[in-house]
Amino acid sequence: MSTTHETATWPRRMLALAVDWVACLLVTSLFVPVYGADAPPSSGFVVLGVFVVESAVFVALARGSFGQLVVGLRVVKVDAVGAPIGLLQALARQIMVAVVVPPLIFKPDGRGLHDMAVGSVTVERSVLQGRARS
C-alpha cells in the first residue's frame, strides 16, 4: 500500500523522542534514582519501560506520545489518516522503537519498519488539520 500523505520530518521526530526521554527520566527519578551512586544498574531499563508504556498509551489515546504532542506530531492509521491506532498496535510499535533498529529501516516515503508493521504513519499535526478542512 502506498501512502499519499506527507510524513513528519526526521528532525521533528528526534526532537519528540528527546522530549519523551527527558520526561520519562524526570518521572522515573521521582521514584527511583536514575543517576549517581544510588542508581541501580537496571535504572536505564526502568526508564525505557516507562518510555514504552507512556508513549504507547499516549499514542493510542491522544494520537501521539507526550513528546510528539509537544512538537506537533501525530501517529495515525495509514489507511485512515486521522484515526488513532489501537493500544496493542501502539505497544508493539513502541517496543520496536525501543529496540532502535526498526525506525532506522524505512521506505522512501519516510515510514519506518515500526510504522509499516502496525499500519501507522507519523505526520505533522498541520497535515491532519489541512485534511479536516478539505
Tab-separated table of C-alpha atoms in Angstrom:
chain	number	residue	atom	x	y	z
A	1	MET	CA	0.000	0.000	0.000
A	2	SER	CA	1.454	3.358	-0.894
A	3	THR	CA	0.838	6.359	1.258
A	4	THR	CA	-0.282	9.653	-0.184
A	5	HIS	CA	0.394	11.719	2.915
A	6	GLU	CA	3.495	13.603	3.862
A	7	THR	CA	5.319	12.020	6.784
A	8	ALA	CA	6.893	14.016	9.593
A	9	THR	CA	10.473	15.167	9.220
A	10	TRP	CA	13.299	13.329	10.969
A	11	PRO	CA	14.463	16.388	12.976
A	12	ARG	CA	10.972	16.800	14.478
A	13	ARG	CA	10.790	13.093	15.239
A	14	MET	CA	14.178	13.227	17.006
A	15	LEU	CA	13.090	16.303	18.985
A	16	ALA	CA	9.899	14.475	20.041
A	17	LEU	CA	11.965	11.469	21.116
A	18	ALA	CA	14.278	13.696	23.163
A	19	VAL	CA	11.298	15.388	24.875
A	20	ASP	CA	9.795	11.963	25.645
A	21	TRP	CA	13.062	10.647	27.038
A	22	VAL	CA	13.648	13.668	29.307
A	23	ALA	CA	10.046	13.496	30.555
A	24	CYS	CA	10.415	9.773	31.304
A	25	LEU	CA	13.724	10.401	33.086
A	26	LEU	CA	12.093	13.063	35.255
A	27	VAL	CA	9.082	10.915	36.114
A	28	THR	CA	11.212	7.856	36.845
A	29	SER	CA	13.601	9.872	39.021
A	30	LEU	CA	10.683	10.715	41.327
A	31	PHE	CA	10.512	7.040	42.306
A	32	VAL	CA	13.916	5.502	41.546
A	33	PRO	CA	17.388	7.054	41.488
A	34	VAL	CA	18.355	7.287	37.823
A	35	TYR	CA	21.897	8.684	38.024
A	36	GLY	CA	24.681	8.611	40.579
A	37	ALA	CA	25.944	6.120	43.135
A	38	ASP	CA	22.435	5.355	44.418
A	39	ALA	CA	21.105	4.396	40.981
A	40	PRO	CA	20.628	0.671	40.478
A	41	PRO	CA	22.234	-0.852	37.369
A	42	SER	CA	18.757	-1.502	35.963
A	43	SER	CA	17.623	2.138	36.152
A	44	GLY	CA	18.130	2.625	32.404
A	45	PHE	CA	15.770	-0.264	31.704
A	46	VAL	CA	13.222	1.216	34.114
A	47	VAL	CA	13.315	4.493	32.166
A	48	LEU	CA	12.995	2.550	28.904
A	49	GLY	CA	9.977	0.680	30.294
A	50	VAL	CA	8.350	3.954	31.369
A	51	PHE	CA	9.037	5.329	27.878
A	52	VAL	CA	7.411	2.331	26.151
A	53	VAL	CA	4.315	2.414	28.369
A	54	GLU	CA	3.952	6.204	28.318
A	55	SER	CA	4.329	6.528	24.593
A	56	ALA	CA	2.084	3.535	23.784
A	57	VAL	CA	-0.751	4.799	25.992
A	58	PHE	CA	-0.455	8.354	24.687
A	59	VAL	CA	-0.274	7.187	21.045
A	60	ALA	CA	-3.398	5.044	21.489
A	61	LEU	CA	-5.393	7.678	23.370
A	62	ALA	CA	-4.115	11.003	22.014
A	63	ARG	CA	-2.543	10.031	18.644
A	64	GLY	CA	0.949	10.868	19.834
A	65	SER	CA	3.382	10.417	22.695
A	66	PHE	CA	3.924	13.318	25.080
A	67	GLY	CA	6.931	14.468	23.042
A	68	GLN	CA	5.091	14.089	19.735
A	69	LEU	CA	2.174	16.131	21.034
A	70	VAL	CA	4.557	18.854	22.249
A	71	VAL	CA	6.295	19.181	18.857
A	72	GLY	CA	3.105	18.851	16.797
A	73	LEU	CA	3.313	15.281	15.500
A	74	ARG	CA	0.604	12.637	15.368
A	75	VAL	CA	0.650	8.853	14.831
A	76	VAL	CA	-2.387	7.675	12.901
A	77	LYS	CA	-3.597	4.741	10.817
A	78	VAL	CA	-2.069	4.785	7.360
A	79	ASP	CA	-5.308	3.782	5.627
A	80	ALA	CA	-7.483	6.280	7.509
A	81	VAL	CA	-5.388	9.360	8.221
A	82	GLY	CA	-6.602	10.950	11.394
A	83	ALA	CA	-7.816	7.744	13.047
A	84	PRO	CA	-5.804	6.599	16.066
A	85	ILE	CA	-4.163	3.194	16.187
A	86	GLY	CA	-5.196	0.699	18.864
A	87	LEU	CA	-3.398	0.110	22.151
A	88	LEU	CA	-1.893	-3.233	21.094
A	89	GLN	CA	-0.593	-1.746	17.838
A	90	ALA	CA	0.783	1.243	19.759
A	91	LEU	CA	2.501	-1.045	22.267
A	92	ALA	CA	4.043	-3.186	19.507
A	93	ARG	CA	5.150	-0.019	17.690
A	94	GLN	CA	6.817	1.445	20.782
A	95	ILE	CA	8.587	-1.804	21.628
A	96	MET	CA	10.073	-1.702	18.123
A	97	VAL	CA	11.105	1.932	18.659
A	98	ALA	CA	12.799	0.884	21.916
A	99	VAL	CA	14.782	-1.769	20.023
A	100	VAL	CA	16.083	1.159	17.870
A	101	VAL	CA	16.719	-0.756	14.618
A	102	PRO	CA	13.148	-0.681	13.135
A	103	PRO	CA	12.970	3.135	12.999
A	104	LEU	CA	16.277	3.160	11.098
A	105	ILE	CA	14.843	0.911	8.362
A	106	PHE	CA	12.394	2.979	6.370
A	107	LYS	CA	10.763	3.357	2.987
A	108	PRO	CA	11.318	6.352	0.704
A	109	ASP	CA	8.001	7.785	1.943
A	110	GLY	CA	9.504	8.113	5.447
A	111	ARG	CA	7.599	5.297	7.174
A	112	GLY	CA	9.857	3.223	9.375
A	113	LEU	CA	9.591	-0.519	9.882
A	114	HIS	CA	7.810	0.134	13.185
A	115	ASP	CA	5.111	2.120	11.349
A	116	MET	CA	4.845	-0.364	8.483
A	117	ALA	CA	4.451	-3.307	10.892
A	118	VAL	CA	1.380	-1.840	12.589
A	119	GLY	CA	-0.113	0.143	9.700
A	120	SER	CA	0.617	3.593	11.093
A	121	VAL	CA	2.178	6.795	9.836
A	122	THR	CA	3.726	9.713	11.717
A	123	VAL	CA	2.542	13.054	10.358
A	124	GLU	CA	2.686	16.668	11.372
A	125	ARG	CA	-0.450	17.966	13.069
A	126	SER	CA	-0.863	20.594	10.348
A	127	VAL	CA	-1.302	17.815	7.750
A	128	LEU	CA	-4.265	16.452	9.705
A	129	GLN	CA	-5.753	19.908	10.153
A	130	GLY	CA	-5.430	20.574	6.420
A	131	ARG	CA	-7.263	17.323	5.603
A	132	ALA	CA	-10.018	18.147	8.081
A	133	ARG	CA	-10.667	21.443	6.263
A	134	SER	CA	-10.758	19.771	2.841
